[in-house]
Structures are given as structure tokens and as C-alpha cells.
CSV table of C-alpha atoms and ligand atoms in Angstrom, one decimal:
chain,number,residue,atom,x,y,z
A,6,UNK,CA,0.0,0.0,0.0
A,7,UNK,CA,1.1,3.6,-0.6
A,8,UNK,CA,-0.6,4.7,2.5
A,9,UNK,CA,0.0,8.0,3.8
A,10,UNK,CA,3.9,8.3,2.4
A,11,UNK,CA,5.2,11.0,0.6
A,12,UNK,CA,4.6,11.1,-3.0
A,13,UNK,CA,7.5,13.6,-5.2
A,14,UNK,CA,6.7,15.4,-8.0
A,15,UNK,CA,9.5,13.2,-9.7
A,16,UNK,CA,11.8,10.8,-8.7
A,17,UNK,CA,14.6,8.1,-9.8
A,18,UNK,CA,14.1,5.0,-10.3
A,19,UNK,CA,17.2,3.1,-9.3
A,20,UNK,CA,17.2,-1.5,-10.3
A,21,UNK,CA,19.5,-3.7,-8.9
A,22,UNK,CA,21.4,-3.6,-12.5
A,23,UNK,CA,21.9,0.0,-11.8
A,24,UNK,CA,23.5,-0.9,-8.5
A,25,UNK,CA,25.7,-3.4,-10.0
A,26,UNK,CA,26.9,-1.0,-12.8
A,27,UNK,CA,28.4,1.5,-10.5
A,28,UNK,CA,29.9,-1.2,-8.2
A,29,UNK,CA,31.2,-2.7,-10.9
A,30,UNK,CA,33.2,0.9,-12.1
A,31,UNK,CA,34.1,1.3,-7.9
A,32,UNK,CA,36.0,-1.9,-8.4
A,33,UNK,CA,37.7,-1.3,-11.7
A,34,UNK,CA,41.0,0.7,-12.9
A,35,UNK,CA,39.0,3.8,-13.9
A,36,UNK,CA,36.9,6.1,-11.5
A,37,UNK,CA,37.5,8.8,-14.4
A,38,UNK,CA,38.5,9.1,-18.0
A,39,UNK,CA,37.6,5.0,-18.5
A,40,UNK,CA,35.4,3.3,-20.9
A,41,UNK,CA,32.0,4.4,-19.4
A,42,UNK,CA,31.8,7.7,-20.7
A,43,UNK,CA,32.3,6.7,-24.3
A,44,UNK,CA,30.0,3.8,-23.7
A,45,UNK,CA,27.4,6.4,-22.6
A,46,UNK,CA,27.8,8.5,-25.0
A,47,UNK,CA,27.3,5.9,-27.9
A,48,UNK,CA,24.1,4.8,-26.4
A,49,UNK,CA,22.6,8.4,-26.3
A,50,UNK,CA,23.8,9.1,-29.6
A,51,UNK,CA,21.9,5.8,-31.1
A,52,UNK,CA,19.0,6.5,-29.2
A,53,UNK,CA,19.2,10.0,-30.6
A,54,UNK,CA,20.0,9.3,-34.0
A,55,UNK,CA,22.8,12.0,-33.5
A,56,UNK,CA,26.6,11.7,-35.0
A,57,UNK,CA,28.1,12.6,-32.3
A,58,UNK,CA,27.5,12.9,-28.3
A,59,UNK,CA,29.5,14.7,-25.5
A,60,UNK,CA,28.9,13.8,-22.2
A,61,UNK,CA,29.6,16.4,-19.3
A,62,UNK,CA,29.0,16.8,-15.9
A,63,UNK,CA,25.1,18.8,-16.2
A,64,UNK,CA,22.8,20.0,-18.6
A,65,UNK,CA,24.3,23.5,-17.4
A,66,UNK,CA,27.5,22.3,-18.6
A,67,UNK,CA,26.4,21.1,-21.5
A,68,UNK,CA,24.7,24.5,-22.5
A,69,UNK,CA,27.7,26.2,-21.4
A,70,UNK,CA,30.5,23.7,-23.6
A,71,UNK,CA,27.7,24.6,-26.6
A,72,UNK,CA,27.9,28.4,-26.4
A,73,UNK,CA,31.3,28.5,-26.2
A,74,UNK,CA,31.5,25.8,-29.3
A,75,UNK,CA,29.1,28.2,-31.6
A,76,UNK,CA,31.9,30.7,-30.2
A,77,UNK,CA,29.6,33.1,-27.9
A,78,UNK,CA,31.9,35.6,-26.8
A,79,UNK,CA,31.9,38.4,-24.5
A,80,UNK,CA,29.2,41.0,-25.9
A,81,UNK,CA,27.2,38.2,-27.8
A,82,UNK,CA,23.6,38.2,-27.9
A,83,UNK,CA,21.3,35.2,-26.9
A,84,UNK,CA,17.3,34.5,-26.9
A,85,UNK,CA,16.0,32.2,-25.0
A,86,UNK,CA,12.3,31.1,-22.9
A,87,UNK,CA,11.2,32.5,-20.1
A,88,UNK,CA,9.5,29.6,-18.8
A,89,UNK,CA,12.6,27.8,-18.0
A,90,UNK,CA,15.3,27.0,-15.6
A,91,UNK,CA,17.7,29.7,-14.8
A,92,UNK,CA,20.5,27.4,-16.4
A,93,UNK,CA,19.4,28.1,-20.2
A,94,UNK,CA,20.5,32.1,-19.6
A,95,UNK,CA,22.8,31.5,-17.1
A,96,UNK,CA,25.3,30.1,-19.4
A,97,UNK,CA,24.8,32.9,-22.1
A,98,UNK,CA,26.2,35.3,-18.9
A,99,UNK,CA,28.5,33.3,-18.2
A,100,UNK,CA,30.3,33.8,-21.9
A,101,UNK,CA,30.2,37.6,-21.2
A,102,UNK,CA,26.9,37.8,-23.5
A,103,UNK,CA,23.9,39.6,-23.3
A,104,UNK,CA,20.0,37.7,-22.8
A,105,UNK,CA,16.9,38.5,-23.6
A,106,UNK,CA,13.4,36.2,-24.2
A,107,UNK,CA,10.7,35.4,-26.2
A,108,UNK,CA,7.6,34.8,-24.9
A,109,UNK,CA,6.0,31.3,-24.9
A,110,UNK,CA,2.8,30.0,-26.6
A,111,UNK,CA,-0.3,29.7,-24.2
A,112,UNK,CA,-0.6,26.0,-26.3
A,113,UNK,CA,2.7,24.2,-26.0
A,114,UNK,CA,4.5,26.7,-23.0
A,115,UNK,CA,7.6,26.5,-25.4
A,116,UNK,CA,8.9,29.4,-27.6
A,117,UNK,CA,6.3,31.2,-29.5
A,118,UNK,CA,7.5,31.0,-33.0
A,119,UNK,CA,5.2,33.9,-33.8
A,120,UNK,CA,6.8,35.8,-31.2
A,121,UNK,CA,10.2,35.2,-32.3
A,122,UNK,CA,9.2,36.7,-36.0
A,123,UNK,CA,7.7,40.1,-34.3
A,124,UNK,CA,11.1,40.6,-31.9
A,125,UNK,CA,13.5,39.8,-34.7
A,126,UNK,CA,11.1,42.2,-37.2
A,127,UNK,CA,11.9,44.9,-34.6
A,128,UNK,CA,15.6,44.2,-33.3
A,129,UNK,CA,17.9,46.6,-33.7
A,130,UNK,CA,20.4,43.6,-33.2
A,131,UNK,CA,19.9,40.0,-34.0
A,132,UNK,CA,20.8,37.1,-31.1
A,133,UNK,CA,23.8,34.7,-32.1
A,134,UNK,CA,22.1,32.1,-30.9
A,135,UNK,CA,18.9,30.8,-30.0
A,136,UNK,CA,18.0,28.4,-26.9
A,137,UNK,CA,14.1,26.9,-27.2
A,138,UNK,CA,13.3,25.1,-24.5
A,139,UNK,CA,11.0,21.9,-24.9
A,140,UNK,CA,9.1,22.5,-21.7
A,141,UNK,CA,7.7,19.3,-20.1
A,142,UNK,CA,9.1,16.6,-22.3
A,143,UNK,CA,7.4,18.2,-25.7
A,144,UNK,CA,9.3,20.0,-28.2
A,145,UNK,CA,9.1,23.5,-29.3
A,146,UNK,CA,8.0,24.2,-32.9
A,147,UNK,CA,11.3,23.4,-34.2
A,148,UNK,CA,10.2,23.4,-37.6
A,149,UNK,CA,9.2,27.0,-37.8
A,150,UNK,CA,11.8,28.2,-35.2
A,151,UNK,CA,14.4,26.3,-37.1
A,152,UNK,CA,14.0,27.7,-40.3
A,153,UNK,CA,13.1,31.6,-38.8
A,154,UNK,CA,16.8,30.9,-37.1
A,155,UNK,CA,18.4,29.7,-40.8
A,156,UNK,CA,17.0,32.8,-42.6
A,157,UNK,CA,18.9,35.2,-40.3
A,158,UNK,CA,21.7,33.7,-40.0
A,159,UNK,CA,20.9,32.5,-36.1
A,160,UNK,CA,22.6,29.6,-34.1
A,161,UNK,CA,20.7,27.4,-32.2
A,162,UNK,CA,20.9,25.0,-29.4
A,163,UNK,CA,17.8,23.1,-28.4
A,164,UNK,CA,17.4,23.0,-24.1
A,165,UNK,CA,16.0,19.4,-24.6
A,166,UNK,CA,16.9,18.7,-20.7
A,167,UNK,CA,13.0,17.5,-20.4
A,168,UNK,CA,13.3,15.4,-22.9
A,169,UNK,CA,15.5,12.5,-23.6
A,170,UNK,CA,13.6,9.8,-25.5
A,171,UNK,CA,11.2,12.3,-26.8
A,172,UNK,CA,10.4,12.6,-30.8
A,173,UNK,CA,9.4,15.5,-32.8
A,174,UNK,CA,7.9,15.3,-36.4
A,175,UNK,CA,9.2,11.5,-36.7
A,176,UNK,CA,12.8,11.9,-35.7
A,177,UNK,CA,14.1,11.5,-31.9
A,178,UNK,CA,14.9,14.6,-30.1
A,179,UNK,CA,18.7,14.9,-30.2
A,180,UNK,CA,18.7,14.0,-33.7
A,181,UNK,CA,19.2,18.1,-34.3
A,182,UNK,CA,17.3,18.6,-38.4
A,183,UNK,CA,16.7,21.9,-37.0
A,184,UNK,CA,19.3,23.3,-34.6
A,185,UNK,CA,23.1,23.3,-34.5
A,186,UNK,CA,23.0,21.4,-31.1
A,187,UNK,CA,20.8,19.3,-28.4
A,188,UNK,CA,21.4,18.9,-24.7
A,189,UNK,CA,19.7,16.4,-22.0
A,190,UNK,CA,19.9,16.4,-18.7
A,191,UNK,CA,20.6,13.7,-16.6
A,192,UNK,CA,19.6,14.9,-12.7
A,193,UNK,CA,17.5,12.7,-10.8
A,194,UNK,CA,14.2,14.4,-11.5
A,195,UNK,CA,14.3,14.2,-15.2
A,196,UNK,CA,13.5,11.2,-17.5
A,197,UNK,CA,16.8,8.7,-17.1
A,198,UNK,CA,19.6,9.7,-14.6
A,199,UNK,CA,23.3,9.8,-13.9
A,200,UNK,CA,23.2,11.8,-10.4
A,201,UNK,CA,23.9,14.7,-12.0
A,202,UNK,CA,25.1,15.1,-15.7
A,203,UNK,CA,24.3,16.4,-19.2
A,204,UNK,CA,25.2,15.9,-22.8
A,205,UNK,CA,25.0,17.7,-26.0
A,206,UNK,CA,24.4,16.1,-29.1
A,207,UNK,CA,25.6,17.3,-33.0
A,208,UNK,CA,25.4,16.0,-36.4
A,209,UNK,CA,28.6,18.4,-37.1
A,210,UNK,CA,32.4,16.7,-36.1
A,211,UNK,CA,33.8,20.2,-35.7
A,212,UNK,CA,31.6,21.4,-32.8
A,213,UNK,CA,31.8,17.6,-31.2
A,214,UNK,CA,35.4,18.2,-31.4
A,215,UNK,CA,35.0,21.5,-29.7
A,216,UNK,CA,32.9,20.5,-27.0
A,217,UNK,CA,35.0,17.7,-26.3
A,218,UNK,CA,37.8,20.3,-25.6
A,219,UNK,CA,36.1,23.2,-23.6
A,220,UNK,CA,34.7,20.0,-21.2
A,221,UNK,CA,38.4,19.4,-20.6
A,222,UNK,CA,40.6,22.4,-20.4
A,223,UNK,CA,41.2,22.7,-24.3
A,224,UNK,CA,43.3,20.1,-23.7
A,225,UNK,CA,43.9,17.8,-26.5
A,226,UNK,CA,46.0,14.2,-27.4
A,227,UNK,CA,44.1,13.8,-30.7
A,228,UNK,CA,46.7,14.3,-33.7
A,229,UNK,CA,44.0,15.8,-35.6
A,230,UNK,CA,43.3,18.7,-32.3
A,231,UNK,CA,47.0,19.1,-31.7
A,232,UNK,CA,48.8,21.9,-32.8
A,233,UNK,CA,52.4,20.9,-32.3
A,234,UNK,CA,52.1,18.1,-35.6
A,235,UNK,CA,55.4,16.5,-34.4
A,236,UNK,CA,54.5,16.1,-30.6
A,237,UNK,CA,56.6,14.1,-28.1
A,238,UNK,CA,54.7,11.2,-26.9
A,239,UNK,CA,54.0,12.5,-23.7
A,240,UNK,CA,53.3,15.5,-24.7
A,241,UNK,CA,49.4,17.0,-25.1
A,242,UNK,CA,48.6,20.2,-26.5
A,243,UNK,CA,46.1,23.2,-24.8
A,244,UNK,CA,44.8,24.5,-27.7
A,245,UNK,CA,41.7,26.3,-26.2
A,246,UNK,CA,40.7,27.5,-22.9
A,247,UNK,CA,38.1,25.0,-20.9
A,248,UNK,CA,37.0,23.7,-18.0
A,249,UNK,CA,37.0,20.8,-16.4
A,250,UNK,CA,33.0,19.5,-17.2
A,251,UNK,CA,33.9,15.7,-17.2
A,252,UNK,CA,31.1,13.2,-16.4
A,253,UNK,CA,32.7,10.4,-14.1
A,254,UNK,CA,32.5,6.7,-15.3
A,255,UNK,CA,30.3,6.0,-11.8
A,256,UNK,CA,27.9,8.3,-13.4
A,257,UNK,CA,28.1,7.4,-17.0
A,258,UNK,CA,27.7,3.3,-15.8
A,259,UNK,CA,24.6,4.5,-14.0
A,260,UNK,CA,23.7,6.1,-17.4
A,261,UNK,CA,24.4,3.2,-19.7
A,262,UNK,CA,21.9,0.8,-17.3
A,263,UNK,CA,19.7,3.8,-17.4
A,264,UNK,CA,19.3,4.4,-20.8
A,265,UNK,CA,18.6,0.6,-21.5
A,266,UNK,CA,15.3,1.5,-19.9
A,267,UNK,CA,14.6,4.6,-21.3
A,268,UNK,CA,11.7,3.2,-23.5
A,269,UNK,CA,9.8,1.5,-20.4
A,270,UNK,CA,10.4,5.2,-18.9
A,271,UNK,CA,8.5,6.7,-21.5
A,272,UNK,CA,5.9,4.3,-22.1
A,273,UNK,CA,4.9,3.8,-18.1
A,274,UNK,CA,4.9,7.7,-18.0
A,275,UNK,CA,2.7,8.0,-21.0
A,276,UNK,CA,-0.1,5.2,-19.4
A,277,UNK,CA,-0.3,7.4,-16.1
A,278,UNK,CA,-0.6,10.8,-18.5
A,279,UNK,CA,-3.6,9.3,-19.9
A,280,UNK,CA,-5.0,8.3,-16.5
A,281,UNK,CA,-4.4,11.8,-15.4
A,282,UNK,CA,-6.4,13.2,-18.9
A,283,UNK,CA,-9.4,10.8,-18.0
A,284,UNK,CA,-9.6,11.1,-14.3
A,285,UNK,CA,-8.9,15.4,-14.4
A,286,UNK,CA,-11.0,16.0,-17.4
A,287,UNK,CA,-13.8,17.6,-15.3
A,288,UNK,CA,-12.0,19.7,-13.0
A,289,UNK,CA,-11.8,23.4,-13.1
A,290,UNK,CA,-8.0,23.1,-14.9
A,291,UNK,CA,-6.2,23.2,-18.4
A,292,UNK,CA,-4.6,20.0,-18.7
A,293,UNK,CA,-1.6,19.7,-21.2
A,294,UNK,CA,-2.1,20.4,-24.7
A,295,UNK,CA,-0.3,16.9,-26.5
A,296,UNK,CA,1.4,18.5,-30.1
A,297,UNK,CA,-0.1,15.9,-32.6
A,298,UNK,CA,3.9,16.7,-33.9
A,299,UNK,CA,5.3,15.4,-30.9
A,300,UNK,CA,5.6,12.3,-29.1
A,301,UNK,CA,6.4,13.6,-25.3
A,302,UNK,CA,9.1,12.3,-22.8
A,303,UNK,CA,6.4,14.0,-20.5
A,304,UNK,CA,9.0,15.0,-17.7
A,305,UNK,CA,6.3,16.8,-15.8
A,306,UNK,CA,2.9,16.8,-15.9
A,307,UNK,CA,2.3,21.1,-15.9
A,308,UNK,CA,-1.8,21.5,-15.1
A,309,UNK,CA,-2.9,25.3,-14.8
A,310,UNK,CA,-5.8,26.2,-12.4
A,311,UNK,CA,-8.1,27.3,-14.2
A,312,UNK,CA,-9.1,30.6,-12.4
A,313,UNK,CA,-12.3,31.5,-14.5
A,314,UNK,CA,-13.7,28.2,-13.0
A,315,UNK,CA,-12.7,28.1,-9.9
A,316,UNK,CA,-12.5,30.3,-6.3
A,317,UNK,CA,-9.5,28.0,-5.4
A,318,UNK,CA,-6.1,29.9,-5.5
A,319,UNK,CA,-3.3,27.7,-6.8
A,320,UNK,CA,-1.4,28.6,-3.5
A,321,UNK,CA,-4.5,27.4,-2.1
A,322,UNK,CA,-4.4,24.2,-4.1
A,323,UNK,CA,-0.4,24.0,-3.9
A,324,UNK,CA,-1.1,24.1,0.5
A,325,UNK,CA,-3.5,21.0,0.3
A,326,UNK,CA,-1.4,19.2,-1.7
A,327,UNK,CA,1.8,19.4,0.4
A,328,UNK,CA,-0.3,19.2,3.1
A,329,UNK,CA,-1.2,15.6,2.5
A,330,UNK,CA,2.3,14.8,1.6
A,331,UNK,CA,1.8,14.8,-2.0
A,332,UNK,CA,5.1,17.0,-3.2
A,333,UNK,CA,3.1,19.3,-6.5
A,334,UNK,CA,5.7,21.8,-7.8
A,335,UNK,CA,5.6,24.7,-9.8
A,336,UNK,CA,7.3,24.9,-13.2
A,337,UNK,CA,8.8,27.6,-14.0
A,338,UNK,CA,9.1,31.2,-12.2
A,339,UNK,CA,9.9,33.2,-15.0
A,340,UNK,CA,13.5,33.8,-15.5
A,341,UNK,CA,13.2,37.5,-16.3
A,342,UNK,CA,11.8,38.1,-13.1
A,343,UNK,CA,14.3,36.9,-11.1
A,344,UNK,CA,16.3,39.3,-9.0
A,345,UNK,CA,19.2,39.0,-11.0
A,346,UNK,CA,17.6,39.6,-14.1
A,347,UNK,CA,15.2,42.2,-12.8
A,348,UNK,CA,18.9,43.5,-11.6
A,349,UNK,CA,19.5,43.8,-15.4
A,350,UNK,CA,16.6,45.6,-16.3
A,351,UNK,CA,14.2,43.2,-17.1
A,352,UNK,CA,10.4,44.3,-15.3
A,353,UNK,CA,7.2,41.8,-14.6
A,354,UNK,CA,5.0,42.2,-17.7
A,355,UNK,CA,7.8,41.9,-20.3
A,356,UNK,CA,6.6,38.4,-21.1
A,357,UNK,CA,3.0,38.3,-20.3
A,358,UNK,CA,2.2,35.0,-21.7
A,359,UNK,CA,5.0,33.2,-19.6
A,360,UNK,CA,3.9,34.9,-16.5
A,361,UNK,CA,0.0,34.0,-17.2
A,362,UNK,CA,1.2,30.3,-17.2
A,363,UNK,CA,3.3,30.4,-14.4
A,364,UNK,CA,0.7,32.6,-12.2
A,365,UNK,CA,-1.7,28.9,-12.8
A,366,UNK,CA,1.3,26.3,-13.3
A,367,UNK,CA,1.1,23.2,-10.9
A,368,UNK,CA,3.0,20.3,-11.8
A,369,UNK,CA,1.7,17.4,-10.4
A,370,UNK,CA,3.5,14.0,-9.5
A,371,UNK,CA,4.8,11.8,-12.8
A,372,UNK,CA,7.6,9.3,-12.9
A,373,UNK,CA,8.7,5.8,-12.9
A,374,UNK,CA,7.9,4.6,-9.8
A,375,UNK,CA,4.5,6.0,-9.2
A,376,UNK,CA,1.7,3.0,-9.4
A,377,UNK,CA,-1.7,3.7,-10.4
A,378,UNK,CA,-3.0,3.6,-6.2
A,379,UNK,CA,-0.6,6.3,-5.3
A,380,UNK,CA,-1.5,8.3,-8.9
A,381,UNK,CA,-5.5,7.3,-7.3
A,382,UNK,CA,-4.5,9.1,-4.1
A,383,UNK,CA,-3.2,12.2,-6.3
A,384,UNK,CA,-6.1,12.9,-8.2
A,385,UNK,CA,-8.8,12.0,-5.1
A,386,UNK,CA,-6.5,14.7,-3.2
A,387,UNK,CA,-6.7,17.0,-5.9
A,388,UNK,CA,-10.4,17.2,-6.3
A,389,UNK,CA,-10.2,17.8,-2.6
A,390,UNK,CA,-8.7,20.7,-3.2
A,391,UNK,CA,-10.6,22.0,-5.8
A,392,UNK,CA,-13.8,21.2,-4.3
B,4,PLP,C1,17.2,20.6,-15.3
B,4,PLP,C2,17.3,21.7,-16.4
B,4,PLP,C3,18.5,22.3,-16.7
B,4,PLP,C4,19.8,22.1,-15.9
B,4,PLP,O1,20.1,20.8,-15.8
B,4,PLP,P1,21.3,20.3,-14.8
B,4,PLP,O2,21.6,18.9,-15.4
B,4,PLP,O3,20.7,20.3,-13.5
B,4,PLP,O4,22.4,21.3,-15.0
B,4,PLP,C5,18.5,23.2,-17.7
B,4,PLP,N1,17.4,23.5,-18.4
B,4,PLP,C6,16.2,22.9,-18.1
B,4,PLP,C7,15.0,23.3,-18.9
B,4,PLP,C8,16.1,22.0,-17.1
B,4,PLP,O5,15.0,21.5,-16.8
């Protein structure tokens, strides 16, 4: 029985497999710099369809190692959501660049592709590069914002962090027919894990190669990388300036075991989506608009109070929930009107659609390990609230 325990709004799902895999790395030659990572990175890149995958230590990371790979450099300009996490900005600041957002669709939450064709019409300066986010396991309109992004002349990296396993217009996500570059995330709340860790995927050699460098101090032993064409054999060449991003081989074993599951993740989270459309349907909410384009990882399950239905206050809703241990979230606070960006002059209003959503959002509990009598307990719970 579930009984009274706490229910998350997401959650790992760790087998004895996975348990084995990272015991197995603890007793090997390599904690680091092994066989794992590449492993890993071969099984994302066939479930992705992609050429090439680098794996790194966080989705952050992996936005960060594809900024500076499309060569964002101090003074740079880059678009991205609102309705996201603070990473997808972030690492655009942390090149020295400037941000600034389009608004989302009220149908998708993702980057309104309409939007995107009124800012560009009126700015004075065009972004380098572009960061969609595919909020909640469903991708943006990449069709349309991919080929907006190719007639100017606009990078663009896809924030897929929701959405490993995913597909869009027949192709995985990752697979990149309309973007420069795709990144996952791995932490424990999203659709497989490795504890924390990222990758970036790319059907172009050249910005795999680059990646591969900034996630390890532009530090190179490939003859191809190296500068110095007549090396000593110890010798390794720095022939850019990164970080040190690496993913370890505990976490990419964890992610190899992981990703063998991925398509038992999807499909248990699509069943209890469904039981969620039937059993909500007649509730005062707006439940999540499926893109007949998309086939969703469903990460979260985002439902917005519907306030011209209901007295209930979403705080009100969010209180009963946590109140009988059930662990609702809300996705996300608009990144524009966070202090630090409202420290850069952004101001509440500047992306009304993003704020509308977020004013109603509620995510409510999806993942592996939730069985249909704890999902039961959710929705009686819920029309508690709203009641
Ligand atoms: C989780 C998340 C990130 C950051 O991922 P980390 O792996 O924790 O660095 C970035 N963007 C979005 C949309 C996310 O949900």
C-alpha cells in the first residue's frame, strides 16, 4: 500500500542492475576518463539518432561547452524562454553575452514561434544564438523556429533537458534537423539519470570536437586537435581554454543501465498521463495540450488552475497538496523576473504569456515509480482541493 507516504513530483528510479553497474566501475582501474563515458555517449547518440555525443558533468555544462563551441563571446547576444530554468540564460552570462526572451505559446508553454518573428522584425540587433526550451518533455515548434533561425543567419541550441527519449515530427529529439546542437539532462528528477550530468548532441564533427575540448581544459592528445604536428609522446597540446566538465565513469555506468530502460520510462509515464487526462478532465484546470507533432518524454505533468472556473487559489491548491504529503511543484518562475535579471533591467509584464502560465502552473507528480493507487491518491487529493 502507498498509504499516507510522501509522494514527489519526480523521482529516480534506481534496479539492482543500476547498482551493480556503479559497483562494478568502484572496483575497476578507472573512477574517471575510462570506458564508461564513451560507452554512454554511444548509447545516447543511437538512441538520438545524433553523429556525435559529448557527455559532461550537467545539462548547465552542457549549455555552457555549446555556447562557447558556436563561439559566444563576450558581448554576444542570446534569446532564449522565459518559462525555463535559470541554467538556459545562465550560461549565455557566463560567456560575457547579453540575454533576452521570447515569450512562450499559451498552447505548447515552449517558444512562440510567432513571437520570435515580431522581436526579430523589430531588433535593432539579431541574437547569435537561439535556446528553445521543450518545456515538459514536448518540443518547441522546431520546424518553424528552425527555419526563422536559418533565414537570419541565427545559431541554435535546443534546451531538450526534459526530454530525452522524446520525438518531434518523426525523428528523436537529439537527432538536431533543426538546430546546431541538443542537450539532456541527466539529474535525478528528469526522465533517465546519472546523479547529476548532461550531454550535448551534434550531427557536425567540428563542434563535437569543440565540445570535447572546452569539457576538458582545451586540452587535446588527438593528432588531428594538436597543434604541435610533431609532438613528443607524452606531450598534449592546450589548444583552447576549458573547464573541467567531465562526467565520471560512476555516473556514465549508472547512465548506460539507465538508458537501457529509457523506453519502459517513456511508455509507463505515457499510461499514467492518460490516467491523469481521463480522471482530471472535469476539473476546473487546463490539462496539457499533446502537439499531434510530438511524441512527449512527459517529464512533468504542468496543469494550470483554471481561475475562470474556480474560487480555489493555486497557492491554495499547492497548501492542500503538500499538506497531504503529496510533493506538487511549480514549473517555472519566469527567469526575467528573477532578482538578477530584474537587476539587469528586465520588469514583470515583459513576457505576459510566460507569467499567465506560471501565475496557474502546478505540476503534479509523474515518474517511474508512481503506481496507479498512489496516482489514485493524487487525483482524489486533488479534487479535494478544488472542491
Ligand atoms: C534541469 C534543467 C537544466 C539544468 O540541468 P542540470 O543537469 O541540473 O544542470 C537546464 N534547463 C532545463 C530546462 C532544465 O529542466
Amino acid at each position: 500500500m502507498s498509504g499516507a507516504g510522501f509522494i514527489p513530483y519526480g523521482r529516480q528510479d534506481i534496479s539492482e542492475e543500476d547498482i551493480a553497474a556503479v559497483v562494478d566501475v568502484l572496483r575497476s582501474d578507472f573512477l574517471t576518463q575510462g570506458p564508461q563515458v564513451p560507452t554512454f555517449e554511444s548509447a545516447i547518440a543511437e538512441v538520438t539518432g545524433a553523429a556525435h555525443a559529448v557527455a559532461v558533468n550537467s545539462a548547465t555544462s552542457a549549455l555552457h561547452v555549446a555556447c562557447l563551441a558556436l563561439g559566444l563571446k563576450p558581448g554576444g547576444l542570446v534569446w532564449t524562454a522565459p518559462n525555463t530554468f535559470v541554467a538556459s540564460a545562465n550560461v549565455a552570462r557566463l560567456c560575457g553575452a547579453e540575454v533576452d526572451f521570447v515569450d512562450i505559446r499559451d498552447s505548447d508553454y515552449c517558444m512562440d514561434p510567432d513571437a520570435l518573428e515580431a522581436k526579430l522584425a523589430q531588433a535593432e540587433r539579431k541574437p547569435d544564438i537561439l535556446i528553445p526550451v521543450h518545456f515538459a518533455g514536448q518540443s518547441a515548434d522546431m520546424k518553424r523556429i528552425g527555419a526563422i533561425a536559418k533565414a537570419h543567419d541565427i545559431r541554435v541550441i535546443e534546451d531538450a533537458s526534459h526530454c530525452i527519449g522524446g520525438r518531434y515530427d518523426g525523428q528523436p529529439i537529439g537527432a538536431c534537423p533543426h538546430s546546431d546542437i541538443c542537450v539532456f539532462s541527466f539529474h535525478p528528477v528528469k526522465i533517465i539519470t546519472t546523479a547529476e550530468g548532461g550531454l550535448a548532441t551534434t550531427q557536425d564533427k567540428a563542434l563535437a570536437d569543440l565540445m570535447g575540448l572546452y569539457r576538458s581544459h582545451g586540452v587535446t592528445r588527438d593528432p588531428d586537435l594538436m597543434a604541435r604536428k610533431h609532438a613528443e609522446p607524452w606531450e598534449y597540446d592546450q589548444v583552447a581554454l576549458g573547464l573541467n566538465y567531465r562526467m565520471t565513469e560512476i555516473q556514465a555506468a549508472l547512465g548506460v543501465t539507465q538508458a537501457a530502460r529509457l523506453d519502459d520510462f517513456i511508455a509507463h509515464r505515457h499510461k499514467m498521463a492518460r490516467r491523469y487526462d481521463a480522471a482530471l478532465a472535469d476539473l476546473p484546470l487546463i490539462l496539457p495540450w499533446q502537439n499531434p507533432d510530438s511524441h512527449s518524454a512527459l517529464h512533468l505533468y504542468p496543469i494550470l488552475i483554471d481561475t475562470g472556473k474556480t474560487n480555489r487559489t493555486r497557492r491554495e491548491v499547492f497548501d492542500h497538496m503538500r499538506a497531504a504529503s503529496i510533493g506538487v511543484n511549480v514549473h517555472y518562475q519566469p527567469v526575467h523576473t528573477q532578482p538578477y535579471y530584474q537587476s539587469l533591467g528586465f520588469r514583470p509584464g515583459d513576457f505576459p504569456v510566460s507569467e499567465w502560465v506560471y501565475a496557474r502552473a502546478l505540476s503534479i507528480p509523474l515518474y517511474h515509480g508512481l503506481t496507479e493507487a498512489m496516482q489514485d491518491r493524487v487525483i482524489e487529493t486533488l479534487g479535494d482541493a478544488l472542491r
